[in-house]
Every structure is written in structure tokens, then in C-alpha cells.
Coordinates of C-alpha atoms and ligand atoms in Angstrom, one line a residue:
M26 CA 5.2 44.1 -7.1
H27 CA 7.4 46.8 -8.2
Q28 CA 6.1 48.3 -11.5
P29 CA 9.1 49.6 -13.8
I30 CA 8.6 53.2 -15.1
G31 CA 6.5 53.4 -18.2
D32 CA 4.6 50.2 -17.0
P33 CA 1.1 50.8 -17.2
F34 CA -0.4 47.5 -15.8
S35 CA -1.6 46.6 -12.8
D36 CA -0.7 43.9 -10.5
A37 CA -4.2 42.7 -10.6
L38 CA -4.3 42.2 -14.6
V39 CA -0.6 40.7 -14.8
E40 CA -1.8 38.0 -11.6
R41 CA -5.0 37.3 -13.5
L42 CA -3.6 36.9 -16.9
A43 CA -0.7 34.9 -15.6
Q44 CA -3.0 32.5 -13.6
A45 CA -5.8 32.6 -16.4
R46 CA -6.7 29.3 -17.8
R47 CA -9.0 30.8 -20.6
V48 CA -8.0 34.3 -22.3
A49 CA -10.0 35.9 -24.9
V50 CA -8.8 39.2 -26.9
L51 CA -10.5 41.3 -29.5
T52 CA -8.6 43.6 -31.7
G53 CA -9.4 46.6 -33.8
A54 CA -7.5 49.0 -36.4
G55 CA -5.4 50.4 -33.5
I56 CA -3.3 47.2 -33.1
S57 CA -2.3 47.8 -36.6
A58 CA -1.5 51.6 -36.5
E59 CA 2.1 50.9 -35.4
S60 CA 2.5 49.2 -38.6
G61 CA 1.5 52.1 -40.7
V62 CA -1.8 51.0 -41.3
P63 CA -4.3 53.8 -40.9
T64 CA -7.2 53.2 -38.5
F65 CA -10.8 54.4 -39.4
R66 CA -11.8 57.0 -36.8
D67 CA -8.5 58.2 -36.1
P68 CA -7.5 62.0 -37.2
D69 CA -5.5 60.5 -40.1
G70 CA -7.9 57.6 -40.3
L71 CA -9.2 56.2 -43.7
W72 CA -12.7 57.4 -42.9
Q73 CA -11.7 60.9 -42.3
Q74 CA -11.8 61.6 -46.3
F75 CA -14.5 59.1 -47.1
R76 CA -17.7 57.9 -44.8
P77 CA -18.3 54.4 -44.3
E78 CA -21.6 54.3 -45.9
E79 CA -19.9 55.8 -49.2
L80 CA -17.4 52.9 -49.2
A81 CA -18.1 49.7 -46.7
N82 CA -21.5 48.5 -48.1
V83 CA -22.8 47.0 -50.7
E84 CA -25.0 49.4 -52.1
A85 CA -21.9 52.0 -52.6
F86 CA -20.2 49.0 -54.3
L87 CA -23.0 48.2 -56.7
R88 CA -23.2 52.1 -57.4
N89 CA -19.6 52.8 -58.0
P90 CA -17.6 49.2 -58.2
V91 CA -14.4 51.2 -59.5
L92 CA -14.3 53.8 -56.3
V93 CA -14.9 50.9 -53.7
Q94 CA -12.5 48.2 -55.6
G95 CA -9.7 51.3 -55.7
W96 CA -10.3 51.7 -52.2
Y97 CA -9.5 48.0 -51.5
A98 CA -6.6 47.9 -53.5
H99 CA -5.3 50.7 -52.1
R100 CA -5.6 49.5 -48.9
R101 CA -4.2 46.1 -50.1
A102 CA -1.0 48.1 -51.2
V103 CA -0.5 49.5 -48.0
V104 CA -0.7 46.0 -46.0
D105 CA 1.7 44.3 -48.6
G106 CA 4.2 47.0 -47.7
V107 CA 4.1 46.8 -44.0
E108 CA 5.1 44.2 -41.3
P109 CA 3.4 43.0 -38.1
N110 CA 4.2 45.2 -35.2
P111 CA 5.6 44.2 -31.6
G112 CA 1.6 44.3 -30.5
H113 CA 0.9 41.8 -33.0
R114 CA 3.9 39.4 -32.1
A115 CA 3.1 40.2 -28.4
L116 CA -0.5 38.6 -28.8
A117 CA 1.2 35.9 -30.6
E118 CA 3.6 35.0 -27.7
L119 CA 0.6 35.3 -25.3
E120 CA -1.2 32.7 -27.1
Q121 CA 1.7 30.2 -27.1
M122 CA 2.0 31.0 -23.5
V123 CA -1.4 30.1 -22.6
V124 CA -1.7 26.9 -25.2
K125 CA 1.5 25.8 -23.5
K126 CA 0.1 25.3 -20.2
R127 CA -3.0 23.8 -21.8
G128 CA -5.2 26.7 -21.4
A129 CA -7.8 28.0 -23.9
F130 CA -6.9 31.3 -26.2
L131 CA -8.9 32.9 -28.8
L132 CA -7.9 36.1 -30.8
A133 CA -11.3 37.6 -32.5
T134 CA -10.1 40.5 -34.9
Q135 CA -12.0 43.2 -36.7
N136 CA -9.2 43.8 -38.8
V137 CA -9.0 42.5 -42.6
D138 CA -5.2 43.1 -43.0
G139 CA -4.0 39.7 -42.1
L140 CA -1.2 40.9 -39.7
H141 CA -2.1 38.8 -36.8
A142 CA -1.8 35.5 -38.9
R143 CA 1.4 36.9 -40.1
A144 CA 2.6 37.5 -36.7
G145 CA 1.8 33.8 -35.9
S146 CA -1.1 34.0 -34.6
E147 CA -3.4 30.7 -34.7
H148 CA -6.5 30.2 -32.4
L149 CA -7.6 33.7 -34.5
I150 CA -11.0 34.5 -36.0
E151 CA -11.3 37.5 -38.5
L152 CA -14.7 38.6 -37.7
H153 CA -15.1 40.8 -40.6
G154 CA -13.2 38.7 -43.4
T155 CA -9.8 39.5 -45.0
L156 CA -8.6 42.1 -47.7
T157 CA -6.5 39.2 -48.8
R158 CA -9.2 37.5 -50.7
S159 CA -11.7 38.8 -53.1
Y160 CA -14.6 36.7 -54.9
C161 CA -17.3 37.0 -57.5
I162 CA -20.8 38.3 -56.5
A163 CA -22.5 36.3 -59.0
C164 CA -20.7 33.0 -59.0
E165 CA -18.7 33.1 -55.7
R166 CA -15.5 31.8 -57.3
E167 CA -12.7 33.2 -55.7
A168 CA -10.4 35.4 -57.6
N169 CA -6.8 34.1 -58.3
E170 CA -3.7 36.6 -58.3
T171 CA -4.0 37.5 -62.0
E172 CA -7.3 38.6 -61.4
L173 CA -6.4 40.4 -58.2
A174 CA -3.5 42.1 -59.9
A175 CA -6.2 43.4 -62.6
L176 CA -7.9 44.9 -59.5
E177 CA -5.0 46.6 -58.7
S178 CA -4.8 48.5 -62.2
G179 CA -8.1 50.5 -61.4
D180 CA -10.6 48.9 -63.6
A181 CA -13.8 47.5 -62.5
A182 CA -12.6 43.9 -62.3
H183 CA -15.0 41.1 -63.5
C184 CA -15.0 37.5 -62.8
P185 CA -13.3 35.4 -66.0
A186 CA -15.8 32.5 -65.6
C187 CA -19.0 34.6 -65.5
A188 CA -18.0 38.2 -65.7
G189 CA -19.5 39.0 -62.5
L190 CA -18.1 41.8 -60.3
L191 CA -15.1 40.8 -58.1
R192 CA -15.6 42.0 -54.5
P193 CA -13.2 42.1 -51.2
D194 CA -14.1 39.4 -48.8
V195 CA -14.8 41.6 -46.0
V196 CA -18.0 41.8 -44.0
W197 CA -19.6 45.3 -45.0
F198 CA -21.8 47.2 -43.0
G199 CA -25.6 45.5 -42.9
E200 CA -23.7 42.4 -43.8
M201 CA -23.9 39.1 -41.7
L202 CA -20.5 38.2 -40.3
P203 CA -18.9 34.9 -41.6
E204 CA -21.1 31.7 -40.3
G205 CA -20.3 30.8 -37.0
A206 CA -17.7 33.7 -36.3
M207 CA -19.7 35.5 -33.8
E208 CA -21.3 32.4 -32.0
H209 CA -17.6 31.2 -31.5
A210 CA -16.1 34.5 -30.2
A211 CA -18.9 35.1 -27.9
E212 CA -18.6 31.7 -26.6
A213 CA -14.8 32.0 -25.7
A214 CA -15.8 35.7 -24.4
A215 CA -18.3 34.1 -21.9
A216 CA -16.1 31.5 -20.8
S217 CA -12.8 33.6 -20.5
D218 CA -11.1 34.6 -16.9
V219 CA -9.5 37.6 -18.7
F220 CA -10.3 39.4 -21.6
L221 CA -8.5 41.9 -23.5
S222 CA -10.0 44.6 -25.6
I223 CA -7.2 46.3 -27.7
G224 CA -6.9 49.2 -30.6
T225 CA -10.6 49.4 -30.6
S226 CA -13.3 52.4 -30.7
A227 CA -15.9 49.5 -30.0
V228 CA -18.8 51.2 -31.8
V229 CA -19.0 48.4 -34.3
Y230 CA -21.5 45.8 -33.4
P231 CA -21.8 43.0 -32.9
A232 CA -18.0 42.7 -32.2
A233 CA -18.0 45.6 -29.8
G234 CA -20.4 43.5 -27.8
L235 CA -17.7 40.7 -26.8
P236 CA -15.7 42.5 -24.3
L237 CA -19.5 43.3 -22.5
I238 CA -20.1 39.5 -22.9
A239 CA -16.9 38.5 -21.1
K240 CA -17.8 41.1 -18.4
Q241 CA -21.2 40.0 -17.8
A242 CA -19.8 36.3 -17.7
G243 CA -17.6 37.4 -14.7
A244 CA -14.3 37.7 -16.8
Y245 CA -11.5 40.6 -15.6
V246 CA -11.7 42.9 -18.8
A247 CA -9.0 45.5 -19.7
E248 CA -8.9 47.8 -22.4
I249 CA -5.7 48.9 -23.9
N250 CA -5.7 51.9 -26.0
P251 CA -4.4 55.5 -25.9
Q252 CA -8.1 56.6 -25.8
R253 CA -11.0 55.5 -23.6
S254 CA -13.4 53.9 -25.6
D255 CA -17.3 54.1 -25.4
I256 CA -17.2 51.0 -23.3
A257 CA -14.4 51.7 -21.2
F258 CA -16.5 52.6 -18.1
R259 CA -17.8 49.3 -18.1
L260 CA -14.5 47.3 -18.0
D261 CA -12.4 46.8 -15.3
E262 CA -9.1 48.5 -16.3
H263 CA -8.5 50.8 -19.0
V264 CA -4.4 50.6 -19.9
R265 CA -3.5 53.8 -21.6
G266 CA -0.7 53.1 -24.1
K267 CA 0.0 52.2 -27.5
A268 CA -0.8 48.4 -28.3
G269 CA 3.2 48.1 -29.8
V270 CA 4.7 49.7 -27.2
V271 CA 2.8 48.5 -23.9
L272 CA 1.8 44.7 -25.0
P273 CA 5.8 43.7 -25.2
V274 CA 6.0 45.4 -21.6
L275 CA 2.7 43.4 -20.4
L276 CA 4.7 39.9 -21.7
E277 CA 7.8 41.0 -19.9
R278 CA 5.8 41.2 -16.7
L279 CA 4.1 37.9 -17.5
R280 CA 7.5 36.2 -18.1
A281 CA 9.0 37.6 -14.7
F282 CA 5.8 36.7 -12.8
T283 CA 5.7 33.3 -14.2
A284 CA 9.7 32.9 -13.6
A285 CA 9.0 34.0 -9.7
Ligands
BV8_322 C1 -24.6 43.2 -38.7 C2 -14.7 45.3 -42.5 C3 -26.4 41.9 -38.8 C4 -14.6 46.3 -44.0 C5 -16.1 46.9 -41.0 C6 -28.4 49.6 -39.3 C7 -28.7 48.6 -40.3 C8 -27.5 47.4 -40.4 C9 -26.7 47.4 -39.5 C10 -26.8 48.0 -38.5 C11 -27.5 49.2 -38.2 N1 -27.4 50.1 -37.6 C12 -26.2 49.2 -36.5 C13 -25.8 48.1 -37.2 C14 -24.8 47.5 -37.1 C15 -23.8 47.8 -37.6 C16 -23.2 48.9 -36.8 O1 -22.7 48.6 -35.8 N2 -23.1 50.2 -37.4 C17 -22.2 51.0 -36.7 C18 -21.6 52.3 -37.2 C19 -23.5 51.6 -35.8 N3 -23.0 46.7 -37.8 C20 -22.9 46.1 -39.0 O2 -23.5 46.4 -40.0 C21 -22.4 44.8 -38.8 N4 -23.6 43.5 -39.3 O3 -24.7 43.7 -37.9 O4 -25.3 42.3 -39.5 C22 -27.5 42.9 -39.4 C23 -27.9 42.9 -40.9 C24 -28.6 43.6 -41.1 C25 -29.2 44.3 -40.6 C26 -29.2 44.4 -39.3 C27 -28.1 43.8 -38.8 C28 -21.2 44.5 -39.8 C29 -20.2 45.5 -39.3 C30 -18.8 45.3 -40.1 C31 -18.5 46.6 -40.7 N5 -17.1 46.3 -41.3 N6 -15.0 46.5 -41.5 C32 -13.4 47.4 -43.9 O5 -12.5 47.0 -43.0 O6 -13.2 47.7 -45.0 S1 -16.3 48.0 -39.5 C33 -14.7 48.5 -39.4 O7 -14.9 49.5 -38.3 C34 -13.7 47.5 -38.5 O8 -14.0 46.2 -39.3 C35 -14.5 47.8 -37.1 O9 -15.1 46.8 -36.9 C36 -15.0 48.9 -36.8 C37 -14.5 49.8 -35.7 O10 -13.2 50.0 -36.5 P1 -12.1 50.0 -35.2 O11 -11.3 48.5 -35.7 O12 -12.3 50.0 -33.9 O13 -11.1 51.1 -35.6 P2 -11.3 52.8 -35.2 O14 -10.6 53.2 -36.1 O15 -12.6 53.0 -35.2 O16 -10.6 52.7 -33.7 C38 -9.1 52.6 -33.7 C39 -9.0 53.0 -32.0 O17 -7.5 52.6 -32.2 C40 -9.4 54.1 -31.4 O18 -10.0 53.6 -30.2 C41 -7.8 54.6 -31.1 O19 -7.8 55.2 -30.0 C42 -7.2 53.3 -30.9 N7 -5.7 53.3 -31.4 C43 -5.0 54.1 -32.3 N8 -3.7 53.8 -32.5 C44 -3.2 52.8 -31.4 C45 -4.7 52.7 -30.9 N9 -4.8 51.7 -29.6 C46 -3.7 50.9 -29.6 N10 -2.6 51.2 -29.9 C47 -2.4 51.9 -31.1 N11 -1.2 52.5 -31.5

């Protein structure tokens, strides 16, 4: 099949994806980069000025709750000010395409920005939780809008019910993922015909193990990323490109293939 210029996808990937009954996807911060949300490890990434050990763990939070709550308040403000990009929307369309032909689709994201849900993805697992919720570390009561607003004020925010500290509902280093999240994602990866790993450096486990679980189980696994990740050499295909640019091209190819 003739590949239009600027189309980095192999015919093999397009054909397999068009004919796939079960599709699973893992995304990382890279898919939100074109919405204006900084990634972690890129040169302008979040962790250039801070190290994950200083912020994304319980000890750092207890040592300096104002700093950590402030970092998340800043990230919430960034996310509130941006929109899902064509990459997020292309994945929501791919889900509809697969589900419409009675296939199985699952998107497991490491992102906590809520943009996949805002783009319309429904078969979605937020492996590392979400910035959009906070809760009290003492009584686990979820913070409401007013209490969240207090968080934005820069003070250490406390639960009105028990004065415990409020924390974001995200998974920090050394913490377990939400109950059943990894099991569900691993099951979908192992059952998938095609697995897409998009916008992730694939360095944080257990999430980064999902593409390898899919590969070991016989799926066709493609990575979509301007760079090659640490696990690219173990996958079937590396598609060099920005998610917001190439995913819409992939959907165009799939629509053309299906219409042919
Ligand atoms: C766990 C949420 C069981 C919060 C995050 C010692 C003690 C304890 C645990 C460990 C240990 N040693 C190792 C571990 C396991 C640890 C881990 O993997 N550590 C790593 C650093 C070695 N994992 C854990 O702790 C996990 N829990 O294992 O529990 C346990 C418990 C106790 C003891 C032992 C085991 C929990 C990990 C979750 C951490 N939370 N985030 C928050 O967001 O603040 S991690 C965070 O970074 C993300 O969620 C993501 O998972 C991770 C990686 O980031 P990426 O999303 O990949 O982003 P990155 O910037 O790295 O890369 C961006 C990519 O996009 C790049 O490749 C770039 O090229 C590309 N890109 C850029 N632009 C674009 C693009 N791609 C496409 N289009 C573009 N336009």
C-alpha cells in the first residue's frame, strides 16, 4: 500500500491493527506534551528542576507537605489550562473503532492529568491515579472543591473533618498501584493482538512491563515516540514521531484500510 509522505507507519502495523480483535495501549507523559503538559524526563521536564525522590514519594510529602502540595497544585493549574490534543482524541476514536466491531480495547495510562478521560476514552485505567482528586492521609476522606481551592493557596492543606494532611490521589514511588489496576492491564496486554506503547520512557515499573508482557504473549508491539525508549529494541516496531502528529495519521490509514 502506498504510504503518504510523513506517514511513519508500516503496512504491517496498519493491517494488524485494522484486523485486531483485541487492542491494548500504554501511554506516558509524552502523549500530553503537545497539550502543553511538561513530561518528566525531557530537557524541559518536571524533574529537571526537582528529582522524583524529592517530590513523588510519601517521605518527601511528610517532610515538606507545602512543597509537595505546591508542586501538585502547580501541575493541576497547568492541566486545568490545557486541552486534550489530537493524540488523545485519536486514541478515543481508535477505542470506538475497536469496540464498534465488538473487539476489546484497553488504554492504561501512567498520566495523572485526566486528559484521556476528557478526550472521551472510556476503557481507561489510570495506573498512577489522578491529580484531579485529593484525600486526607488520616481519615481518607476525599477533599471537596473548597478544600482543593485551599490547596491552591499554598498553605499546607488539612482535612476539615480530622485535621489530617490532604494529599493528591496519585501513586508515589514505593506505593502500590490501585487495587487490581495492574492485574487488569496485564491481562489486557497478554490477550492483545496489537499493543501500542505511546509517549513513555518505559523506566518506571510495573507499568513499563506491560509492552513486554504483550510481546511475550505474542502481540505485535509498536512504540510511538520521537526517541527510542529503553525497551524499544525488544519490540516489533518503533514509530518515530510525536503522538499528536502521527496518531491522527494512523487513524486515517485505518479508516482507508477499512473502507477499501
Ligand atoms: C511499586 C505518579 C510495588 C505521580 C509516577 C525501590 C523501592 C520501591 C520501589 C522501587 C524500587 N526500585 C524500583 C522500584 C519500582 C519503582 C520504579 O519503577 N522506580 C524506577 C524509577 C526505577 N516503581 C514504584 O515504586 C511503583 N510502585 O513498584 O510498588 C513496591 C512497593 C514497595 C517496594 C517495592 C515495590 C510506583 C511507581 C509510580 C510512580 N509515580 N507518577 C506523579 O505523576 O507525580 S511515575 C511517573 O514517571 C509517571 O507516572 C510514569 O510512570 C513515569 C515515567 O514517566 P513517563 O510517563 O514515561 O514520562 P517521561 O518524561 O519519563 O518520558 C516521556 C516520554 O515521552 C519520553 O520517552 C519522550 O521521548 C516521549 N515524548 C516526548 N514528547 C512526545 C513524546 N512521545 C510522543 N509524543 C510526544 N510529543
